[in-house]
Coordinates of N, CA, C and O in Angstrom, one line a residue:
X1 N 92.2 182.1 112.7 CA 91.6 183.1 111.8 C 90.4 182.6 111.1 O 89.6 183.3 110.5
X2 N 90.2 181.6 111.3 CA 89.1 180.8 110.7 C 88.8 181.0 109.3 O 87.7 181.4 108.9
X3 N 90.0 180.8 108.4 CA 90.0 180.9 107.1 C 89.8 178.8 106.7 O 90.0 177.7 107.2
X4 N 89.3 179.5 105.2 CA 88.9 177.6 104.9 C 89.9 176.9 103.5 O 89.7 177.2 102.4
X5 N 90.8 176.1 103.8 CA 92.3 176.1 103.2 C 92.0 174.8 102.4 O 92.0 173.7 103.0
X6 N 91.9 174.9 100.9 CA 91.9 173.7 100.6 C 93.2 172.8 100.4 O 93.9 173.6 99.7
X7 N 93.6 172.1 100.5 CA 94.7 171.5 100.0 C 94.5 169.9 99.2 O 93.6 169.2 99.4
X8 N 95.6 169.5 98.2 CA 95.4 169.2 97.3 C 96.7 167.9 97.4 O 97.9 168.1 97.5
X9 N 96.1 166.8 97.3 CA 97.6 165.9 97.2 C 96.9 164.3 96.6 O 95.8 164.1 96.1
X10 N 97.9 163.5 97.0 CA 97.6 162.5 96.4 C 98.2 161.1 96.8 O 99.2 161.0 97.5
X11 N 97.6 159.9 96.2 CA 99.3 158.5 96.6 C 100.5 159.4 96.2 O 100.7 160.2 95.2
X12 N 101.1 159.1 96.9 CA 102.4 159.6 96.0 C 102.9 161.2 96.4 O 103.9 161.6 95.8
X13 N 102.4 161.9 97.3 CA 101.8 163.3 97.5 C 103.2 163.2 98.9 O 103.3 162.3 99.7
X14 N 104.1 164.8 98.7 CA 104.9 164.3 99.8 C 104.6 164.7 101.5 O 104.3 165.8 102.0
X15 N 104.8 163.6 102.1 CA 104.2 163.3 103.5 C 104.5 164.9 104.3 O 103.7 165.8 104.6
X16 N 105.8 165.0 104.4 CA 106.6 166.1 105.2 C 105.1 167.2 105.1 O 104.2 167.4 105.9
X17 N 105.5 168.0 103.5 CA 104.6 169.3 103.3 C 103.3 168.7 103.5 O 102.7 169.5 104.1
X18 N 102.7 167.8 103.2 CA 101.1 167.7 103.7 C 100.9 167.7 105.2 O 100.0 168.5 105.6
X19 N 101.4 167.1 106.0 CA 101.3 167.1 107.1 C 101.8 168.6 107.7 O 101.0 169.3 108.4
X20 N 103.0 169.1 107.4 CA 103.1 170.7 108.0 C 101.9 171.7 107.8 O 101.3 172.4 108.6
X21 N 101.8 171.4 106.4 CA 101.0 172.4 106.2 C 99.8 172.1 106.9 O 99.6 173.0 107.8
X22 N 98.9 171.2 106.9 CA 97.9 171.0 108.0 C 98.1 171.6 109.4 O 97.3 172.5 109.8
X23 N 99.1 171.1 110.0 CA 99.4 171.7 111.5 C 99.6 173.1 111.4 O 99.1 173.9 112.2
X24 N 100.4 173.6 110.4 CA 100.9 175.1 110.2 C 99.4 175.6 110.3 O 99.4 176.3 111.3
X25 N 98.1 175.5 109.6 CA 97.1 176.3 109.0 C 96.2 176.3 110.4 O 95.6 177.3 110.9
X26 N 96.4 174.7 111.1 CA 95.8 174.6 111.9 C 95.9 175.6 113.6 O 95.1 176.1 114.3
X27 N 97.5 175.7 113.5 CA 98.1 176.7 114.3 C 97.4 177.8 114.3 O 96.9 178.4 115.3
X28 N 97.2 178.3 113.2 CA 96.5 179.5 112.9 C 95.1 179.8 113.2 O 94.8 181.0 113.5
X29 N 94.2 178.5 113.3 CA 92.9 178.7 113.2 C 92.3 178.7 112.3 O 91.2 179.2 112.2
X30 N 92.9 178.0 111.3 CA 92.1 177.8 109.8 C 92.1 176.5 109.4 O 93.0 175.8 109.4
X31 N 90.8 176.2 109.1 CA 90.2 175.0 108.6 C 91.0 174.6 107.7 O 91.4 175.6 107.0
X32 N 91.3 173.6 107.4 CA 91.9 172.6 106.5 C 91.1 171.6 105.8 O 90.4 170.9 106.5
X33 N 91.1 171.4 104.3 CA 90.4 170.0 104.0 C 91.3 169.0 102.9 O 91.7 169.7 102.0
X34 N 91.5 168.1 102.9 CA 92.4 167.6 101.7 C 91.7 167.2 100.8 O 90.7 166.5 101.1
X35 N 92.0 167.5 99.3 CA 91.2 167.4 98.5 C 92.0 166.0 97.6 O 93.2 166.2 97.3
X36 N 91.3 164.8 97.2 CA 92.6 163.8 96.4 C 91.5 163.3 95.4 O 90.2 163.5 95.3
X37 N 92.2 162.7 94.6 CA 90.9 161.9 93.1 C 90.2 161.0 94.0 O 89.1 160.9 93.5
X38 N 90.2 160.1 95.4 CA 89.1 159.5 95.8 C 89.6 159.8 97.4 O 90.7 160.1 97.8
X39 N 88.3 159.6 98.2 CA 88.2 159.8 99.5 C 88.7 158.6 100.4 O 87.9 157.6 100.4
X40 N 89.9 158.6 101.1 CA 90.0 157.4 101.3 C 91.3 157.8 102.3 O 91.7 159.0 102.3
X41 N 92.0 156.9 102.9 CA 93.4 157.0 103.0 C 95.0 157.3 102.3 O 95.5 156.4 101.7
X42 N 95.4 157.9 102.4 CA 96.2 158.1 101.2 C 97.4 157.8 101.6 O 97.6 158.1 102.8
X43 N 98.8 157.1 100.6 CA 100.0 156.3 100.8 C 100.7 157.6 100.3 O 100.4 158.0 99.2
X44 N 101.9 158.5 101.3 CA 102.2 160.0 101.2 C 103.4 158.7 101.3 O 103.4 157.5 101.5
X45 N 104.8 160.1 100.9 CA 106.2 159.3 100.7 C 106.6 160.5 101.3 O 106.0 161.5 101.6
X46 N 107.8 160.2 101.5 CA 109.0 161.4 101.7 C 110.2 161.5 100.9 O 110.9 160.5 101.0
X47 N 110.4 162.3 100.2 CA 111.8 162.7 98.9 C 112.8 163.4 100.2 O 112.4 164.0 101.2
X48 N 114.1 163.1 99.7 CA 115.1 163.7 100.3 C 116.3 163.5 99.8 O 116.3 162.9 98.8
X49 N 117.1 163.9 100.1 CA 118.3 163.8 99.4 C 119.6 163.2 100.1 O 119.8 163.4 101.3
X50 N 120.5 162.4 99.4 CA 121.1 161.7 99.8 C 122.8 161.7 98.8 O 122.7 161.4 97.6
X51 N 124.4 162.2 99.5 CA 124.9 162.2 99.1 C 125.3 161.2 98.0 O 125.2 160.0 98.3
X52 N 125.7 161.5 96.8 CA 125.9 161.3 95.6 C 125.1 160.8 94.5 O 125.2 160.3 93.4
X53 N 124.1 161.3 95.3 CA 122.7 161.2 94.4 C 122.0 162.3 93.2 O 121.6 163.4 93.5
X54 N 122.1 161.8 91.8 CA 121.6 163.3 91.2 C 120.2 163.9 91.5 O 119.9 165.1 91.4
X55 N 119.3 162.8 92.0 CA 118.0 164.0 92.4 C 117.9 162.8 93.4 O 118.5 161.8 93.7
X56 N 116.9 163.6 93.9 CA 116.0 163.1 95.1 C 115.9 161.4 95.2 O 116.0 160.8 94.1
X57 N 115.7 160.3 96.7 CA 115.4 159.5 96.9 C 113.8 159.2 97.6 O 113.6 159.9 98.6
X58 N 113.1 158.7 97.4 CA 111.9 158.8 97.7 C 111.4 157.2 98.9 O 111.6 156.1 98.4
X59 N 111.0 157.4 100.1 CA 110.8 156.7 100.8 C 109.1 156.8 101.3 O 108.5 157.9 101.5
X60 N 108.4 155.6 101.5 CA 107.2 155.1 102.4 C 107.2 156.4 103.5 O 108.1 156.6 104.3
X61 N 106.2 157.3 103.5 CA 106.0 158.1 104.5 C 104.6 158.2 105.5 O 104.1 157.2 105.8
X62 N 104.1 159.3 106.0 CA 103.0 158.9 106.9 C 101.7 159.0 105.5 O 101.8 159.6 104.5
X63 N 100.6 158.1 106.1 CA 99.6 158.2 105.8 C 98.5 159.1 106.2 O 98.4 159.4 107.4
X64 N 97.5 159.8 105.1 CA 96.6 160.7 105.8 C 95.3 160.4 105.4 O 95.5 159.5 104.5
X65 N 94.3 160.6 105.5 CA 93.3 160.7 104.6 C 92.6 161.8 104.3 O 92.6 162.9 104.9
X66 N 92.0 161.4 103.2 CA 91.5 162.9 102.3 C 90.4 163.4 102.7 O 89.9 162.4 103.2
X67 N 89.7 164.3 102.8 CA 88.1 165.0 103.3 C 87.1 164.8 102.4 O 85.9 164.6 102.5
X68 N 87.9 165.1 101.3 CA 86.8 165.0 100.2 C 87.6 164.9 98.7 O 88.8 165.2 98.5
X69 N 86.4 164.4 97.4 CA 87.1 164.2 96.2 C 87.5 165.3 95.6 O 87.1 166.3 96.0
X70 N 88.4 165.3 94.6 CA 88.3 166.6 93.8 C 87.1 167.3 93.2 O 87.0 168.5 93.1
X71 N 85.9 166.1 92.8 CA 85.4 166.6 91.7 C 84.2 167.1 93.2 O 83.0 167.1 92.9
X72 N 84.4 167.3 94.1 CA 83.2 167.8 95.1 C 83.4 168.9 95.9 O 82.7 169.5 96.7
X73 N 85.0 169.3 95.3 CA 85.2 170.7 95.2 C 84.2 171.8 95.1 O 83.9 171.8 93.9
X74 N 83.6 172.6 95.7 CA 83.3 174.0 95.1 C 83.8 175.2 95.6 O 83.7 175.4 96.7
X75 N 84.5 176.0 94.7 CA 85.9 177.0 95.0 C 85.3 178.1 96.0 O 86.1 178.8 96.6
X76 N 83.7 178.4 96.3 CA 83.1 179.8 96.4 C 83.5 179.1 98.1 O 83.4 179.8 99.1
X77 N 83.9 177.9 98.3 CA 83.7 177.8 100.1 C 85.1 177.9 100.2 O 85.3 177.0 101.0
X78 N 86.0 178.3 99.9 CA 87.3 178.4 100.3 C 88.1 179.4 100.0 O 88.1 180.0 98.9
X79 N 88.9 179.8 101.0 CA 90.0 180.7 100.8 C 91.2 181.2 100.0 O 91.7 182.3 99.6
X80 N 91.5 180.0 100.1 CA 92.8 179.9 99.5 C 93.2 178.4 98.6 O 93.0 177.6 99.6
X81 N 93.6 177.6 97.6 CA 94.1 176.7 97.1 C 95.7 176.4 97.5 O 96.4 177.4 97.6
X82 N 96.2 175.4 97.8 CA 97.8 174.9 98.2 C 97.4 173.3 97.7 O 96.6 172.5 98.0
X83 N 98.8 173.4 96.6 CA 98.9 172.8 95.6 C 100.4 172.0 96.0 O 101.5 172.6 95.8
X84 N 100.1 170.8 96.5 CA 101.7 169.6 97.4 C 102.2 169.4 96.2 O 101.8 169.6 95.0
X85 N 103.7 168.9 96.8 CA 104.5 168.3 95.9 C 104.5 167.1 96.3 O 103.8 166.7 97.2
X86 N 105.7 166.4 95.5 CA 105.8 165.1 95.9 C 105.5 164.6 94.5 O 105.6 165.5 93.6
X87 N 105.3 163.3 94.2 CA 104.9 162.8 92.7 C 103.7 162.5 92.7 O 103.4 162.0 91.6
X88 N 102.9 162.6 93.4 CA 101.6 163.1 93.3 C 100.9 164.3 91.8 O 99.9 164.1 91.2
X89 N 101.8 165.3 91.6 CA 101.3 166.5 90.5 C 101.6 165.5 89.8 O 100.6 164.7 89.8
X90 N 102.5 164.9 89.1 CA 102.7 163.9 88.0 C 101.3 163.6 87.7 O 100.8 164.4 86.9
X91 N 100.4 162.6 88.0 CA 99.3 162.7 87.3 C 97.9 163.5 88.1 O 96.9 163.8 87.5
X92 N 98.2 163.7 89.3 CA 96.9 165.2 89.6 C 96.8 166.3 88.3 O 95.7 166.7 87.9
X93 N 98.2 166.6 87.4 CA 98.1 167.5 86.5 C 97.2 167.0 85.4 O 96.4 167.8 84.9
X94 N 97.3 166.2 85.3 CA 96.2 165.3 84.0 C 94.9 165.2 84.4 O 94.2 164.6 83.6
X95 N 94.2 165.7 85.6 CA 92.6 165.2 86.2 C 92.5 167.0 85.9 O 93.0 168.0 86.4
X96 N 91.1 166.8 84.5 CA 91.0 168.3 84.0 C 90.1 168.7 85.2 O 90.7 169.5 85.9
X97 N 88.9 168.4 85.7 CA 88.0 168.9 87.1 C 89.5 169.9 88.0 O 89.4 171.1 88.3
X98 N 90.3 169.4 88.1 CA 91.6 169.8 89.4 C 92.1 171.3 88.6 O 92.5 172.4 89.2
X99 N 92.0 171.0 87.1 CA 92.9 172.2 86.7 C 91.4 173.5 86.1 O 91.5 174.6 85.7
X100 N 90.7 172.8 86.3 CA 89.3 173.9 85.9 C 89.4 174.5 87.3 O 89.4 175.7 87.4
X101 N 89.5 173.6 89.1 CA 89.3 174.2 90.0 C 90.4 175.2 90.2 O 90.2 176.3 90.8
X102 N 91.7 174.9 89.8 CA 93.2 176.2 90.0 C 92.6 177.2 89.2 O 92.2 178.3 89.7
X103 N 92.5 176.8 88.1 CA 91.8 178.2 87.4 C 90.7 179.4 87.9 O 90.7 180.7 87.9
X104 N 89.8 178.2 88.4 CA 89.2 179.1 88.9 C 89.1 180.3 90.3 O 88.6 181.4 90.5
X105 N 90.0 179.3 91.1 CA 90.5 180.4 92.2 C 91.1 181.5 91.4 O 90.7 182.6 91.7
X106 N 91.8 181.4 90.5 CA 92.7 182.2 90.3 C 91.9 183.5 89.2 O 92.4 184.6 89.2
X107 N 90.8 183.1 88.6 CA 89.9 183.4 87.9 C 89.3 185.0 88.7 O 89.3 186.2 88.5
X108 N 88.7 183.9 90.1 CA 88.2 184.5 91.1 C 89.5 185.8 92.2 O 89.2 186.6 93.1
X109 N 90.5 185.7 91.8 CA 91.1 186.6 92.2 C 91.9 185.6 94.0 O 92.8 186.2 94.7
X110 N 91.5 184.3 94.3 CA 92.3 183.7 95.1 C 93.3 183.5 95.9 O 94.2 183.5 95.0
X111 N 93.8 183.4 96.7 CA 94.9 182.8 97.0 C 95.3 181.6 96.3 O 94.5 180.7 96.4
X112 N 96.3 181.3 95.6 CA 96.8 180.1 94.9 C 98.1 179.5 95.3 O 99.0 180.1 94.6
X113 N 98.6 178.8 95.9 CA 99.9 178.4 97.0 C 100.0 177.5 96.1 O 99.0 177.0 95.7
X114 N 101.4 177.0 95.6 CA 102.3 175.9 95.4 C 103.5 175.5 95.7 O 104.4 176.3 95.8
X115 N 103.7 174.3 95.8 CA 105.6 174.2 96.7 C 106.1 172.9 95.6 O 105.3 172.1 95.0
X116 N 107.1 172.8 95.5 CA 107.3 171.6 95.0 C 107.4 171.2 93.6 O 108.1 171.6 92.7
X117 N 106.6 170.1 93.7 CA 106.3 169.4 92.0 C 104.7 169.7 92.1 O 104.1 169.3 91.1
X118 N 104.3 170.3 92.8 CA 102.8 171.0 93.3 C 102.8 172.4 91.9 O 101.8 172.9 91.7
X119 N 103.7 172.7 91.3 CA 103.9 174.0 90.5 C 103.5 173.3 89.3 O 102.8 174.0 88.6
X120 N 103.9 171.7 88.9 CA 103.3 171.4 88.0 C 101.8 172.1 87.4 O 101.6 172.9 86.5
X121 N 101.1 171.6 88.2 CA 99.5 171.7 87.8 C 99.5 172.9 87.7 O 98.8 173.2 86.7
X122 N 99.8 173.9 88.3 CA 100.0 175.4 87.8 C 100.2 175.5 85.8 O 99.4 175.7 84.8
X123 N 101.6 175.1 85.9 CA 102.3 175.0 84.5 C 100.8 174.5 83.9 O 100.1 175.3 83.4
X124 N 100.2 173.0 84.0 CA 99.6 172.6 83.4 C 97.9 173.2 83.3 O 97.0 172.8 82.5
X125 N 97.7 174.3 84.3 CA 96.4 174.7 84.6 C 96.6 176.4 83.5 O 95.8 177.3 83.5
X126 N 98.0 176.2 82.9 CA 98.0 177.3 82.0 C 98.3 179.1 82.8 O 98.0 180.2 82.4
X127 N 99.1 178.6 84.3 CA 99.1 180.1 85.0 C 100.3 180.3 85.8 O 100.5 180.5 87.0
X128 N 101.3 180.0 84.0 CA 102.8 180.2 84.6 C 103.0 180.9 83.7 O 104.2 181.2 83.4
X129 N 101.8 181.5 82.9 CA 102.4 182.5 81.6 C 102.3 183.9 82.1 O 101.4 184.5 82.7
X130 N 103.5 184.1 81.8 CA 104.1 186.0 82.3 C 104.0 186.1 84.2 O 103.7 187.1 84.8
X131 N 104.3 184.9 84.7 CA 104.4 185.0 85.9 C 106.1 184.7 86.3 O 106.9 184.3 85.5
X132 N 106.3 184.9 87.8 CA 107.6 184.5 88.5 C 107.2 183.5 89.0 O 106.1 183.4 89.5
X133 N 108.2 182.1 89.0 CA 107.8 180.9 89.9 C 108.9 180.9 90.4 O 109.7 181.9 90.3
X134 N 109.1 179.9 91.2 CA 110.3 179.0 91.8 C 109.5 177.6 92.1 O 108.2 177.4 92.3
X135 N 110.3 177.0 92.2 CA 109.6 175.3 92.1 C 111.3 174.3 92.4 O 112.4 174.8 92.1
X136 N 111.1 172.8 92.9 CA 111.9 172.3 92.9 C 113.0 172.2 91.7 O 112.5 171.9 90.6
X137 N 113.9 172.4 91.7 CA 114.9 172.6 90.2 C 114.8 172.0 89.2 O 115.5 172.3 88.2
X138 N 114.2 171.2 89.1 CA 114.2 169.9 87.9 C 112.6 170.3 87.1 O 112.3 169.6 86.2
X139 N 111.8 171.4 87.6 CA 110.6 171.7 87.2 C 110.6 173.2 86.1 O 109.9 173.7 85.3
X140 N 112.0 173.5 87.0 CA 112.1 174.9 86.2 C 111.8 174.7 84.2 O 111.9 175.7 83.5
X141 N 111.5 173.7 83.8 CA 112.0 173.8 82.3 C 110.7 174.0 82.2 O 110.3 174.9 81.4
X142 N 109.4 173.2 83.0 CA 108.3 173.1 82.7 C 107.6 174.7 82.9 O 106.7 175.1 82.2
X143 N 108.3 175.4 83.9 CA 107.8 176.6 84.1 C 108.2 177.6 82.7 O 107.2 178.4 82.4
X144 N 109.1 177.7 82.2 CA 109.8 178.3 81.3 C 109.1 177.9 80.2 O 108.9 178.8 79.4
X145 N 108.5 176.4 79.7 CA 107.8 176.2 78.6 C 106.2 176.7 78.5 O 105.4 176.8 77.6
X146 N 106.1 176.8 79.9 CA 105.1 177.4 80.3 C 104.7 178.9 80.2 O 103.7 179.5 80.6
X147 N 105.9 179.3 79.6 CA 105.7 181.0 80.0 C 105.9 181.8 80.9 O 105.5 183.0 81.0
X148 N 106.7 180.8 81.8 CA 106.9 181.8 83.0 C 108.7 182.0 83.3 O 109.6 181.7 82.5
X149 N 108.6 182.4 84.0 CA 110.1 183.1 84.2 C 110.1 182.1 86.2 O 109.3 182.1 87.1
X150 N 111.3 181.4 86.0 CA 111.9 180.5 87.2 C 112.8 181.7 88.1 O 113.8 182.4 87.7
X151 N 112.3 181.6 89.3 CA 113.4 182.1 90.2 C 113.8 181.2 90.8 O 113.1 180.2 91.1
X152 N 115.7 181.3 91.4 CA 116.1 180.8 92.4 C 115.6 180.9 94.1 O 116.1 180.2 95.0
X153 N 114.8 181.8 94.1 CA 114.2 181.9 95.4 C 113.6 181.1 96.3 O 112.5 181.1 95.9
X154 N 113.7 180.6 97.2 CA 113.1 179.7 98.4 C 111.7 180.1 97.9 O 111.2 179.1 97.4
X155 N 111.0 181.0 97.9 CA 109.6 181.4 97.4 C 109.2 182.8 96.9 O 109.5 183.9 97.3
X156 N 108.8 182.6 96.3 CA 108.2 184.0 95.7 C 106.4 184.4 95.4 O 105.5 183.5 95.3
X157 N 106.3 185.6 95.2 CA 104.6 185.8 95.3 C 105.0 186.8 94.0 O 105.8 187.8 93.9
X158 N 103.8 186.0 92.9 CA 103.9 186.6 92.1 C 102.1 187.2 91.5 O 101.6 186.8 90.5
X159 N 101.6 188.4 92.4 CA 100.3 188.6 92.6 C 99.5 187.6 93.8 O 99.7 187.5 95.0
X160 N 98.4 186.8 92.6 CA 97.9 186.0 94.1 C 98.4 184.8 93.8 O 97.8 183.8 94.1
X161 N 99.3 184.8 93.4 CA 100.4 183.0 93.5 C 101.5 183.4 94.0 O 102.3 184.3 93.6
X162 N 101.5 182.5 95.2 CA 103.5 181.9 95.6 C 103.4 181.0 95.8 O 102.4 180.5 96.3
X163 N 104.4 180.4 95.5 CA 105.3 179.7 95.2 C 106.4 179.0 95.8 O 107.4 179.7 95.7
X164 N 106.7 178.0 96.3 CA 107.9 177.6 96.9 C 108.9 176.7 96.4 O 108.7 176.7 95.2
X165 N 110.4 175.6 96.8 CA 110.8 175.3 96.0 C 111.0 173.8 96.6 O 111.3 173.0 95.6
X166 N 110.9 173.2 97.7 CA 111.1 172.4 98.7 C 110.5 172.6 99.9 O 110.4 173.7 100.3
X167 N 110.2 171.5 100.5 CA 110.1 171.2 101.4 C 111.1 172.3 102.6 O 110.9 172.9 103.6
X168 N 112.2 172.0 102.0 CA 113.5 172.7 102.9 C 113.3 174.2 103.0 O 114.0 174.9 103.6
X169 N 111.9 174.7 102.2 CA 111.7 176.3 101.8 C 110.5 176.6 102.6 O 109.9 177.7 102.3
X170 N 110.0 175.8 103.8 CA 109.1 176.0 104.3 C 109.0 177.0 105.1 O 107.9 177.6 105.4
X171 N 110.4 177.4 105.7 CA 110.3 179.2 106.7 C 109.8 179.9 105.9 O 108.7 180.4 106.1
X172 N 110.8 180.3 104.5 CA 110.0 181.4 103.5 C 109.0 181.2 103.0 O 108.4 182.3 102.9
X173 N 108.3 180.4 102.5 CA 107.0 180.2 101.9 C 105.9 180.3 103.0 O 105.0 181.1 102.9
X174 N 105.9 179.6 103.9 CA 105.0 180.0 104.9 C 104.9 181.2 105.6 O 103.7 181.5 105.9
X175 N 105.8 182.1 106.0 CA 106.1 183.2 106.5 C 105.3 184.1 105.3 O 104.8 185.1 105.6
X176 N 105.3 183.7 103.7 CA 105.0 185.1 102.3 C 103.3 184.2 102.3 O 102.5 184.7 101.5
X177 N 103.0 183.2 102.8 CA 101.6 182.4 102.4 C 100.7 183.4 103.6 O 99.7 184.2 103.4
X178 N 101.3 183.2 104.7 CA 100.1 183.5 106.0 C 100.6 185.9 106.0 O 99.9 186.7 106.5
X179 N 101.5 186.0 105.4 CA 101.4 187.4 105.3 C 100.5 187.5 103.8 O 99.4 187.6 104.4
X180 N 100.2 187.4 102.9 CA 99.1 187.2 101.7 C 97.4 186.7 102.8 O 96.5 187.5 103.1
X181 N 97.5 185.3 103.2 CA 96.4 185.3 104.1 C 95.9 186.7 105.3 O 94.7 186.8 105.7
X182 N 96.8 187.6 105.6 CA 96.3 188.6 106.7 C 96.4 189.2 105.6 O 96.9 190.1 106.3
X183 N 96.3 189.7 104.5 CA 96.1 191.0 103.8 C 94.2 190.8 103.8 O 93.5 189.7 103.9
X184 N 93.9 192.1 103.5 CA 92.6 192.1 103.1 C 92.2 191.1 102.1 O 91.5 190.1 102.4
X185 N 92.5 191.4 100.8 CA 92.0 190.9 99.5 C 93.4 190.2 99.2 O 94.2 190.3 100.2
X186 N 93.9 189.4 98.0 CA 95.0 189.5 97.0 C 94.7 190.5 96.2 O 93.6 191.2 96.1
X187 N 96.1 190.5 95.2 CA 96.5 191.8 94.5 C 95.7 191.4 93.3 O 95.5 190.3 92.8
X188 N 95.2 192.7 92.9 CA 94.2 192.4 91.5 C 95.0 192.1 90.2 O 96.1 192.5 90.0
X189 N 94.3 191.3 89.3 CA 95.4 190.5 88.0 C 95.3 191.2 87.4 O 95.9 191.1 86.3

């Protein structure tokens, strides 16, 4: 389709969804760039779950490197924003450049994709107020303090944001991301 897909991660950023989503976009015909605080190689993990565990265990995963920094972003060359989880958003949320660029896709009327602990920066980019999310479960409080309303859904599209909840939610979320990508426009705010 030759659409231009930015994506967003970090050390710490989870390996699985960076790497799918690359191949997924690439499947498609759409450029991909990773966007991280420096240009370089990046140390990705993998979270998963492990009986009798209350949340997630986090292991060494593949390494990727990034295309370019955040702050060399400019939103007018891209399609759409997709925003990783992993523990990576933990401090991506705090780099204000990152949360002026969510806004402004979103500003701009965008595509805005998040999965994960990737919803953080959303919450923290101020564009969970009077929206639907879903996000990994332990995020839901942030979304709610945020002003938004938490679904249990594998993913949801709430205008030109969806949303996913895991890694494990990648049929539905990608399936409501690339149907949003083949529409004309997103829906107006």
């Amino acid at each position: 389709m030759n659409r231009k897909i930015l994506i967003v991660t970090g050390d710490g950023g989870e390996s699985y969804e960076t790497l799918y989503a690359v191949h997924r976009f690439q499947e498609e015909g759409d450029l991909t760039l990773i966007a991280a605080p420096t240009k370089r190689r990046l140390n990705l993990v993998m979270h998963d779950f492990e009986p009798g565990w209350d949340t997630y265990i986090e292991r060494p995963g593949y390494c990727l490197a990034s295309d370019l920094t955040i702050q060399e972003v400019v939103v007018e060359e891209y399609d759409a924003i997709l925003l990783l989880g992993g523990r990576a958003p933990e401090y991506l949320r705090n780099h204000a450049a990152l949360l002026e660029i969510v806004r402004e896709f979103d500003r701009q009327g965008k595509w805005v994709f998040a999965i994960c602990h990737g919803i953080q920066i959303l919450v923290t980019a101020g564009l969970a107020t009077n929206r639907t999310l879903t996000a990994y479960e332990h995020v839901r409080t942030e979304i709610e303090m945020g002003g938004g309303t938490y679904s249990t859904q594998q993913a949801v599209r709430d205008r030109n944001i969806v949303t996913g909840q895991t890694w494990q939610s990648h049929p539905e979320f990608y399936r409501e991301v690339f149907a949003c990508l083949n529409e004309a426009q997103p829906v107006e705010k």
